[in-house]
DNA sequence: CCAAGAGTTTGACTTATGTCAATCTTTTTG
DNA sequence: CAAAAAGATTGACATAAGTCAAACTCTTGG
């Protein structure tokens, strides 16, 4: 089978991996930020904060995974991000002086560090390193969002799912130990809401991938088989 | 007809208006930023920069409008933004140290101010006001992108088009003089690529809106008739 | 360990959207 | 000003995706 080189290029050229971390900051900056942080536990399925609520502070995920989603008036749900350990979130509405645009809930039992809103803003005013890191990350994340809009608007479910699985593989790789092929363990409904399709259509597309041996399914877990080919092949046939 | 209040709420609650400007910065900061800027002219349909190219500097639009889009391997185009006068763009890939993820082309005859990459970075390191403004704007823009992904993933074309028209009305209001109901003058193909649908489907949806007297069409121009109702009604039947 | 419930999968059918082709309209250009 | 080109619209049909219902499978608690 001849695979258009352009497809490969365009995938490589595009940025789809998101998530902001503070562990790239200088040691002393990190310790200042986390100085007065509080450890928070969050049970599986519990909500950390809801869309429309006031942002009281920022969080860093220590253990477990969370989903970030919007709930719509018709009951539909769009999952926007999945966060895995070390990732930081909840700071954007503080910076833009808005309410939370999203809801965050635990996918499994989680532990987080909480940093108070004012504390965060204080540190930000003093730390050029933090300010620059945020400018860098926000700009990069923006590129990622740009690419995602393109994918959501222009691609069918096969490609969207393939891309979602590649993103999730990174997230779960991070959550687990670090093996190249991660165990993607996410309820089908969540996966459907992440990809932006119906549960049934999602399941059918998974079966299609399974038949083509692009993925392997064990119970509720998904493993990517043909890493490089997954996105490319999903676009063809 | 009974309109679910929740729909109205959700529209109000969500942020869809984007675009970054520097004219909210203190006068002296502005003059520093634009001190050595160069005036650039761009003919209708000409490309300012292409995706994949190195970001040499940032631009502020003085006159005319531009479209910001991604071109895909299959030839499909996704328009991500339309910018109108006073809006600033091209700084994100500089901040995140990436190549341009998008292509920018003139919708009509344009005039822009160009600020050199290094000049911009220099000013940024000195100006806390600029840094804070960028953090604010980037965070807000991110919320807007979040909402757009939700709309693209979960809503049909009627709603997507309605929303696009509301956004475009703001942009063209800005471009024209400032009348509440602007003349939205954008080729159908561009509108289709902004909404994320085929040209034919776009035209049909426009006709549907016309029949329902939600919009008025004069030649190639579109005027919004029932401002508040457009998005709400587009969701119903 | 079995029964209930939650989560997943498959089938049949409907609806939304995409595609190709033809026609009509506006704009541009010689 | 007329011809040609570009842009817009409509129709007929194909395909993708959503919806509802039923069956199956795994998990979990009494």
Coordinates of C-alpha atoms (C1' of nucleotides) in Angstrom, one line a residue:
Chain A
X1 CA 0.0 0.0 0.0
X2 CA 1.3 3.4 -1.0
X3 CA 1.0 5.9 1.8
X4 CA 1.1 9.5 0.8
X5 CA 4.2 11.0 2.4
X6 CA 2.3 14.3 2.9
X7 CA 0.1 12.6 5.4
X8 CA 3.0 11.6 7.5
X9 CA 4.5 15.1 7.2
X10 CA 1.3 16.8 8.2
X11 CA 1.0 14.6 11.3
X12 CA 4.6 15.3 12.3
X13 CA 4.3 18.9 11.6
X14 CA 1.2 19.3 13.8
X15 CA 1.3 19.6 17.5
X16 CA -1.3 17.7 19.4
X17 CA 0.3 17.1 22.7
X18 CA -0.7 19.4 25.4
X19 CA -0.4 19.7 29.2
X20 CA 1.5 22.2 31.3
X21 CA 4.0 21.3 33.9
X22 CA 6.1 23.2 36.3
X23 CA 8.9 20.7 36.7
X24 CA 10.9 22.4 33.9
X25 CA 11.2 25.5 36.1
X26 CA 14.3 26.1 38.2
X27 CA 14.3 24.2 41.5
X28 CA 14.0 27.3 43.7
X29 CA 11.1 28.7 41.7
X30 CA 9.3 25.4 42.1
X31 CA 9.8 25.3 45.8
X32 CA 8.4 28.9 46.1
X33 CA 5.3 28.0 44.1
X34 CA 4.6 24.9 46.0
X35 CA 5.6 26.3 49.4
X36 CA 2.2 26.7 50.9
X37 CA 0.4 24.2 48.8
X38 CA -2.2 21.9 50.3
X39 CA -2.5 18.2 49.5
X40 CA -6.0 17.3 48.3
X41 CA -7.6 13.9 47.8
X42 CA -10.3 13.3 45.2
X43 CA -12.3 10.1 45.0
X44 CA -13.0 8.4 41.7
X45 CA -15.9 10.1 39.8
X46 CA -15.9 13.1 42.2
X47 CA -16.0 16.6 40.8
X48 CA -13.1 18.9 41.7
X49 CA -14.7 22.1 40.4
X50 CA -17.6 22.9 38.1
X51 CA -17.9 25.1 35.1
X52 CA -19.3 28.5 36.1
X53 CA -17.6 28.4 39.5
X54 CA -15.0 30.8 40.8
X55 CA -11.4 29.7 40.4
X56 CA -10.0 29.5 43.9
X57 CA -6.6 28.3 43.0
X58 CA -4.6 26.1 40.7
X59 CA -3.9 22.3 41.0
X60 CA -1.0 20.0 40.2
X61 CA -1.9 16.3 39.8
X62 CA 0.2 14.0 41.9
X63 CA -1.5 10.7 41.4
X64 CA -4.4 9.4 39.2
X65 CA -6.0 11.0 36.2
X66 CA -8.8 13.6 35.7
X67 CA -11.0 14.5 32.9
X68 CA -11.8 18.1 31.9
X69 CA -15.1 18.6 30.2
X70 CA -18.0 20.9 29.3
X71 CA -21.6 19.9 29.9
X72 CA -24.1 21.4 27.5
X73 CA -27.7 22.4 27.8
X74 CA -28.9 19.3 25.9
X75 CA -27.0 17.0 28.2
X76 CA -24.2 16.3 25.8
X77 CA -20.6 16.3 27.2
X78 CA -17.4 17.2 25.5
X79 CA -14.2 16.1 27.2
X80 CA -11.5 18.6 26.3
X81 CA -8.5 17.2 28.2
X82 CA -7.3 14.3 30.2
X83 CA -4.6 15.2 32.7
X84 CA -2.0 12.8 34.1
X85 CA 0.5 13.2 36.9
X86 CA 2.7 16.3 37.0
X87 CA 0.3 18.4 34.9
X88 CA -0.9 21.7 36.2
X89 CA -4.4 23.2 35.6
X90 CA -7.0 25.7 36.7
X91 CA -4.8 28.7 36.3
X92 CA -6.2 30.0 33.0
X93 CA -9.4 31.5 34.3
X94 CA -7.4 33.1 37.1
X95 CA -5.2 34.8 34.5
X96 CA -8.1 35.9 32.3
X97 CA -10.3 36.9 35.3
X98 CA -13.1 34.5 34.3
X99 CA -15.1 31.8 35.9
X100 CA -14.1 28.2 35.2
X101 CA -15.2 27.4 31.7
X102 CA -15.0 23.6 32.4
X103 CA -15.7 20.9 35.0
X104 CA -13.0 18.7 36.3
X105 CA -13.7 15.2 37.7
X106 CA -11.5 12.3 38.8
X107 CA -11.2 9.3 36.5
X108 CA -9.7 7.3 39.4
X109 CA -8.6 8.0 42.9
X110 CA -6.5 11.1 42.7
X111 CA -4.1 13.2 44.8
X112 CA -3.5 16.8 44.0
X113 CA -1.5 19.8 45.2
X114 CA -3.6 22.9 45.6
X115 CA -2.1 26.4 45.4
X116 CA -4.3 29.3 46.5
X117 CA -5.3 31.9 43.8
X118 CA -3.7 34.8 45.5
X119 CA -0.6 32.9 46.3
X120 CA -0.3 32.0 42.7
X121 CA -0.8 35.6 41.5
X122 CA 1.8 36.8 44.1
X123 CA 4.4 34.4 42.9
X124 CA 3.6 35.2 39.3
X125 CA 4.2 39.0 39.8
X126 CA 7.7 38.2 41.3
X127 CA 8.8 35.3 39.0
X128 CA 9.9 36.2 35.5
X129 CA 10.7 32.5 35.0
X130 CA 7.1 31.5 35.8
X131 CA 5.6 34.3 33.7
X132 CA 7.8 33.2 30.7
X133 CA 6.9 29.6 31.2
X134 CA 3.2 30.4 31.2
X135 CA 3.6 32.5 28.1
X136 CA 5.5 29.7 26.4
X137 CA 3.0 27.0 27.5
X138 CA -0.1 29.0 26.7
X139 CA 1.1 29.8 23.3
X140 CA 2.0 26.2 22.6
X141 CA -1.3 25.0 23.9
X142 CA -3.0 27.4 21.6
X143 CA -1.3 25.8 18.6
X144 CA -2.6 22.5 19.9
X145 CA -6.1 23.8 20.1
X146 CA -5.9 25.3 16.7
X147 CA -4.9 21.9 15.3
X148 CA -7.7 20.2 17.2
X149 CA -10.3 22.5 15.8
X150 CA -9.1 21.7 12.4
X151 CA -9.4 18.0 13.1
X152 CA -12.8 18.3 14.7
X153 CA -14.1 20.4 11.8
X154 CA -12.6 18.5 8.9
X155 CA -11.9 14.9 9.8
X156 CA -14.2 11.9 10.2
X157 CA -14.4 9.7 13.3
X158 CA -11.8 7.3 12.2
X159 CA -9.1 10.0 12.2
X160 CA -10.4 11.7 15.3
X161 CA -10.4 8.5 17.2
X162 CA -6.9 7.5 16.0
X163 CA -5.6 10.9 17.1
X164 CA -7.4 10.6 20.4
X165 CA -5.8 7.2 21.0
X166 CA -2.3 8.5 20.2
X167 CA -2.9 11.4 22.7
X168 CA -4.3 9.1 25.3
X169 CA -1.4 6.7 24.9
X170 CA 0.9 9.5 25.9
X171 CA -1.2 10.3 28.9
X172 CA -1.5 6.8 30.1
X173 CA 2.2 6.2 29.4
X174 CA 2.8 9.0 31.9
X175 CA 0.3 7.6 34.4
X176 CA 1.6 4.1 34.4
X177 CA 5.3 3.5 34.4
X178 CA 6.5 4.6 31.0
X179 CA 6.3 1.6 28.7
X180 CA 6.0 2.7 25.0
X181 CA 2.6 1.0 24.5
X182 CA 0.4 2.1 27.4
X183 CA -2.8 0.5 28.7
X184 CA -5.5 3.0 27.8
X185 CA -8.2 2.4 30.3
X186 CA -11.1 4.8 29.9
X187 CA -14.8 4.1 29.9
X188 CA -16.2 3.9 26.3
X189 CA -18.6 6.7 27.1
X190 CA -15.7 9.0 28.1
X191 CA -13.8 8.0 25.0
X192 CA -16.8 8.9 22.9
X193 CA -17.2 12.2 24.6
X194 CA -13.5 12.9 24.0
X195 CA -13.7 12.0 20.3
X196 CA -17.0 13.8 19.9
X197 CA -19.2 11.0 18.7
X198 CA -21.9 8.7 19.9
X199 CA -21.1 5.7 22.1
X200 CA -22.3 3.3 19.4
X201 CA -20.3 4.9 16.6
X202 CA -17.2 4.9 18.8
X203 CA -17.5 1.2 19.6
X204 CA -18.0 0.4 15.9
X205 CA -14.9 2.4 15.0
X206 CA -12.9 0.6 17.7
X207 CA -14.0 -2.7 16.2
X208 CA -12.9 -1.6 12.8
X209 CA -9.5 -0.7 14.2
X210 CA -9.4 -4.1 15.9
X211 CA -10.1 -5.9 12.7
X212 CA -7.4 -4.0 10.9
X213 CA -5.1 -4.9 13.7
X214 CA -4.3 -1.3 14.5
X215 CA -5.2 -1.7 18.1
X216 CA -5.7 -4.6 20.6
X217 CA -8.5 -4.7 23.1
X218 CA -8.4 -6.6 26.3
X219 CA -11.6 -6.2 28.3
X220 CA -12.0 -2.5 28.6
X221 CA -8.4 -1.6 28.0
X222 CA -7.0 -0.6 24.6
X223 CA -3.5 -1.0 23.4
X224 CA -2.1 0.6 20.3
X225 CA -0.6 -2.0 18.0
X226 CA 0.7 -0.1 14.9
X227 CA 1.7 3.1 16.4
X228 CA 2.9 5.0 13.4
X229 CA 0.3 3.5 11.1
X230 CA -2.7 4.2 13.3
X231 CA -3.4 7.7 12.2
X232 CA -2.2 7.3 8.7
X233 CA -4.3 4.2 8.0
X234 CA -7.3 5.5 9.7
X235 CA -7.4 8.2 7.0
X236 CA -7.4 5.7 4.2
X237 CA -10.3 3.3 3.6
Chain B
X1 CA -42.8 29.1 21.0
X2 CA -41.2 28.2 24.3
X3 CA -37.4 28.8 24.3
X4 CA -35.5 26.9 26.9
X5 CA -33.9 29.5 29.2
X6 CA -30.9 27.2 29.6
X7 CA -30.0 27.7 26.0
X8 CA -29.9 31.5 26.4
X9 CA -27.8 31.1 29.6
X10 CA -25.3 28.8 28.0
X11 CA -24.8 31.2 25.1
X12 CA -24.3 34.1 27.5
X13 CA -22.1 32.1 29.7
X14 CA -19.8 31.0 26.9
X15 CA -17.1 33.1 25.5
X16 CA -16.8 33.1 21.7
X17 CA -15.3 36.4 20.9
X18 CA -11.6 36.5 20.4
X19 CA -8.9 38.8 19.1
X20 CA -6.0 40.4 20.9
X21 CA -5.4 44.2 20.8
X22 CA -2.7 46.4 22.3
X23 CA -4.8 49.5 22.5
X24 CA -5.8 48.7 26.0
X25 CA -2.2 49.0 27.1
X26 CA -0.9 52.3 28.6
X27 CA 0.0 54.9 26.0
X28 CA 3.7 54.9 26.6
X29 CA 3.9 51.1 26.4
X30 CA 2.1 51.3 23.0
X31 CA 4.5 53.8 21.6
X32 CA 7.4 51.7 22.7
X33 CA 6.0 48.6 21.0
X34 CA 5.2 50.4 17.8
X35 CA 8.3 52.6 17.8
X36 CA 10.2 50.9 15.0
X37 CA 7.3 49.2 13.3
X38 CA 7.1 49.1 9.6
X39 CA 4.0 49.8 7.5
X40 CA 3.2 46.8 5.2
X41 CA 0.6 46.7 2.4
X42 CA -1.0 43.5 1.4
X43 CA -3.1 43.1 -1.7
X44 CA -6.4 41.2 -1.7
X45 CA -5.9 37.4 -1.7
X46 CA -2.2 37.7 -1.1
X47 CA -0.6 35.5 1.6
X48 CA 1.2 37.3 4.4
X49 CA 2.9 34.2 5.8
X50 CA 2.4 30.5 5.4
X51 CA 2.1 27.6 7.9
X52 CA 5.5 26.0 8.5
X53 CA 7.4 29.3 8.0
X54 CA 9.5 31.0 10.6
X55 CA 7.8 33.8 12.5
X56 CA 9.8 36.9 11.7
X57 CA 7.6 39.3 13.7
X58 CA 4.2 40.3 14.8
X59 CA 1.5 42.2 12.9
X60 CA -1.2 44.7 13.8
X61 CA -4.0 45.1 11.3
X62 CA -4.6 48.8 10.4
X63 CA -7.0 48.5 7.5
X64 CA -8.9 45.6 5.9
X65 CA -9.4 42.0 7.1
X66 CA -7.4 38.8 7.0
X67 CA -8.3 35.1 7.3
X68 CA -6.2 32.7 9.3
X69 CA -6.4 29.1 8.1
X70 CA -4.8 25.7 7.9
X71 CA -4.5 23.9 4.7
X72 CA -4.6 20.1 5.0
X73 CA -3.0 17.3 3.0
X74 CA -6.3 16.5 1.3
X75 CA -6.7 20.0 0.1
X76 CA -9.4 20.9 2.7
X77 CA -9.1 24.3 4.4
X78 CA -10.1 25.2 8.0
X79 CA -10.4 28.9 8.6
X80 CA -9.7 29.5 12.3
X81 CA -9.9 33.2 12.7
X82 CA -10.9 36.4 10.8
X83 CA -9.1 39.5 12.0
X84 CA -10.3 43.0 11.7
X85 CA -8.6 46.3 12.3
X86 CA -6.6 46.9 15.6
X87 CA -6.2 43.1 16.2
X88 CA -2.7 41.8 16.7
X89 CA -1.4 38.4 15.6
X90 CA 1.6 36.3 14.8
X91 CA 3.1 36.5 18.2
X92 CA 2.1 33.1 19.6
X93 CA 4.7 31.0 17.6
X94 CA 7.3 33.5 18.7
X95 CA 6.4 32.9 22.3
X96 CA 6.3 29.2 22.0
X97 CA 9.3 29.0 19.8
X98 CA 7.5 27.2 17.0
X99 CA 7.0 27.7 13.3
X100 CA 3.7 29.3 12.1
X101 CA 1.0 26.7 12.5
X102 CA -1.3 28.7 10.2
X103 CA -1.4 30.7 7.0
X104 CA -2.7 34.3 6.9
X105 CA -4.1 35.9 3.7
X106 CA -5.9 39.1 3.0
X107 CA -9.6 39.1 2.4
X108 CA -9.4 42.6 0.9
X109 CA -6.7 45.2 0.5
X110 CA -4.9 45.5 3.8
X111 CA -2.5 47.7 5.7
X112 CA -0.5 46.4 8.6
X113 CA 2.1 47.4 11.1
X114 CA 5.0 44.9 11.3
X115 CA 7.1 44.6 14.5
X116 CA 10.3 42.6 14.3
X117 CA 10.5 39.4 16.3
X118 CA 13.6 40.5 18.3
X119 CA 12.1 43.9 18.9
X120 CA 8.9 42.3 20.3
X121 CA 10.9 40.0 22.5
X122 CA 13.0 42.8 23.8
X123 CA 10.0 44.9 24.7
X124 CA 8.3 41.9 26.3
X125 CA 11.3 41.3 28.7
X126 CA 11.1 44.9 29.8
X127 CA 7.3 45.5 30.0
X128 CA 5.4 43.9 32.7
X129 CA 2.2 45.5 31.3
X130 CA 2.7 43.7 28.0
X131 CA 3.5 40.4 29.6
X132 CA 0.4 40.6 31.8
X133 CA -1.7 41.7 28.9
X134 CA -0.5 38.7 26.9
X135 CA -1.1 36.3 29.8
X136 CA -4.6 37.7 30.1
X137 CA -5.4 37.5 26.4
X138 CA -3.9 34.1 25.8
X139 CA -5.9 32.7 28.7
X140 CA -9.1 34.2 27.5
X141 CA -8.4 33.1 23.9
X142 CA -7.9 29.6 25.3
X143 CA -11.4 29.6 26.8
X144 CA -12.8 30.7 23.5
X145 CA -11.0 27.8 21.8
X146 CA -12.3 25.4 24.4
X147 CA -15.8 26.5 23.6
X148 CA -15.3 26.3 19.9
X149 CA -14.1 22.7 20.1
X150 CA -17.2 21.9 22.1
X151 CA -19.3 23.5 19.4
X152 CA -17.5 21.8 16.5
X153 CA -17.6 18.4 18.2
X154 CA -21.2 18.5 19.5
X155 CA -23.3 20.8 17.3
X156 CA -24.7 20.5 13.8
X157 CA -24.2 23.0 11.1
X158 CA -27.2 25.2 11.9
X159 CA -25.8 26.1 15.3
X160 CA -22.2 26.3 14.0
X161 CA -23.2 28.7 11.2
X162 CA -25.4 30.8 13.6
X163 CA -22.5 31.1 15.9
X164 CA -20.1 31.9 13.1
X165 CA -22.4 34.7 11.8
X166 CA -22.6 36.2 15.3
X167 CA -18.8 36.2 15.5
X168 CA -18.5 37.6 12.0
X169 CA -21.0 40.3 12.8
X170 CA -18.7 41.5 15.5
X171 CA -15.7 41.4 13.2
X172 CA -17.4 43.3 10.4
X173 CA -19.0 45.8 12.8
X174 CA -15.4 46.6 13.7
X175 CA -14.3 46.8 10.1
X176 CA -17.1 49.0 8.9
X177 CA -18.1 51.9 11.0
X178 CA -19.8 50.4 14.0
X179 CA -23.5 49.9 13.2
X180 CA -25.1 47.2 15.3
X181 CA -26.0 45.1 12.2
X182 CA -22.9 44.8 10.1
X183 CA -22.6 43.8 6.4
X184 CA -21.0 40.4 6.5
X185 CA -19.2 40.2 3.2
X186 CA -17.3 37.0 2.9
X187 CA -17.1 34.5 0.0
X188 CA -19.4 31.5 0.6
X189 CA -16.4 29.2 0.3
X190 CA -14.6 31.0 3.1
X191 CA -17.7 31.0 5.2
X192 CA -18.0 27.2 4.6
X193 CA -14.4 26.7 5.6
X194 CA -14.9 28.8 8.7
X195 CA -18.0 26.8 9.7
X196 CA -16.4 23.5 8.8
X197 CA -18.8 22.2 6.2
X198 CA -19.2 21.9 2.4
X199 CA -20.1 24.8 0.3
X200 CA -23.4 23.3 -0.7
X201 CA -24.4 22.5 2.8
X202 CA -23.5 26.0 3.8
X203 CA -25.6 27.6 1.1
X204 CA -28.6 25.4 2.0
X205 CA -28.3 26.4 5.6
X206 CA -28.2 30.0 4.7
X207 CA -31.3 29.6 2.7
X208 CA -33.0 27.9 5.6
X209 CA -32.1 30.9 7.8
X210 CA -33.3 33.3 5.2
X211 CA -36.7 31.5 5.0
X212 CA -37.0 31.7 8.8
X213 CA -36.1 35.4 8.5
X214 CA -33.2 35.0 10.8
X215 CA -30.9 36.7 8.3
X216 CA -31.2 38.9 5.2
X217 CA -29.1 38.3 2.1
X218 CA -28.3 41.0 -0.4
X219 CA -26.1 39.7 -3.2
X220 CA -23.1 38.2 -1.5
X221 CA -23.6 40.1 1.8
X222 CA -25.4 38.7 4.8
X223 CA -27.1 40.8 7.5
X224 CA -28.3 39.3 10.8
X225 CA -32.0 40.0 11.3
X226 CA -32.9 38.4 14.7
X227 CA -29.8 38.9 16.6
X228 CA -30.7 37.3 19.9
X229 CA -32.8 34.6 18.3
X230 CA -30.4 33.4 15.7
X231 CA -28.4 31.1 17.8
X232 CA -31.3 30.0 19.9
X233 CA -33.6 29.2 17.0
X234 CA -30.9 27.5 15.0
X235 CA -30.7 24.9 17.7
X236 CA -34.5 24.1 17.4
X237 CA -35.8 22.6 14.2
Chain C
dC1 C1' -21.3 -17.6 44.1
dC2 C1' -25.1 -15.8 42.1
dA3 C1' -28.0 -11.9 40.9
dA4 C1' -28.4 -7.2 39.8
dG5 C1' -26.6 -3.4 37.7
dA6 C1' -23.4 -1.0 35.0
dG7 C1' -20.9 -1.0 31.0
dT8 C1' -20.3 -2.7 26.2
dT9 C1' -21.6 -4.5 21.7
dT10 C1' -24.5 -5.4 17.7
dG11 C1' -28.6 -4.7 14.6
dA12 C1' -32.0 -2.0 12.1
dC13 C1' -33.3 2.2 10.9
dT14 C1' -33.3 7.6 10.5
dT15 C1' -31.2 11.8 9.7
dA16 C1' -27.4 14.9 8.6
dT17 C1' -24.0 15.9 5.7
dG18 C1' -20.9 15.1 1.6
dT19 C1' -20.4 14.7 -3.4
dC20 C1' -21.2 15.3 -8.2
dA21 C1' -23.4 17.7 -11.8
dA22 C1' -26.0 21.2 -13.8
dT23 C1' -27.8 25.9 -13.8
dC24 C1' -27.9 30.5 -12.6
dT25 C1' -25.7 34.9 -11.3
dT26 C1' -22.2 38.2 -10.6
dT27 C1' -17.7 40.0 -11.5
dT28 C1' -13.8 40.6 -14.3
dT29 C1' -11.4 41.4 -18.4
dG30 C1' -10.3 41.9 -23.3
Chain D
dC1 C1' -20.0 46.2 -23.9
dA2 C1' -19.7 41.4 -24.5
dA3 C1' -17.5 37.1 -23.5
dA4 C1' -15.3 34.5 -20.1
dA5 C1' -14.4 33.4 -15.6
dA6 C1' -15.5 33.0 -11.0
dG7 C1' -18.9 32.5 -7.5
dA8 C1' -23.5 31.0 -5.9
dT9 C1' -27.4 28.0 -5.9
dT10 C1' -30.3 23.9 -6.6
dG11 C1' -31.2 18.9 -7.5
dA12 C1' -30.2 14.0 -7.1
dC13 C1' -27.9 10.7 -4.9
dA14 C1' -24.2 8.4 -1.8
dT15 C1' -22.2 8.0 2.6
dA16 C1' -21.3 9.0 7.4
dA17 C1' -23.1 9.4 11.7
dG18 C1' -27.0 9.5 15.2
dT19 C1' -30.8 7.0 17.5
dC20 C1' -33.4 3.4 19.6
dA21 C1' -33.7 -1.2 21.0
dA22 C1' -32.0 -5.5 22.3
dA23 C1' -28.5 -8.7 23.7
dC24 C1' -24.3 -9.6 25.7
dT25 C1' -20.5 -9.3 29.2
dC26 C1' -18.2 -7.8 32.9
dT27 C1' -18.1 -6.2 37.7
dT28 C1' -19.7 -6.0 42.3
dG29 C1' -22.3 -6.5 46.5
dG30 C1' -25.4 -9.3 49.3

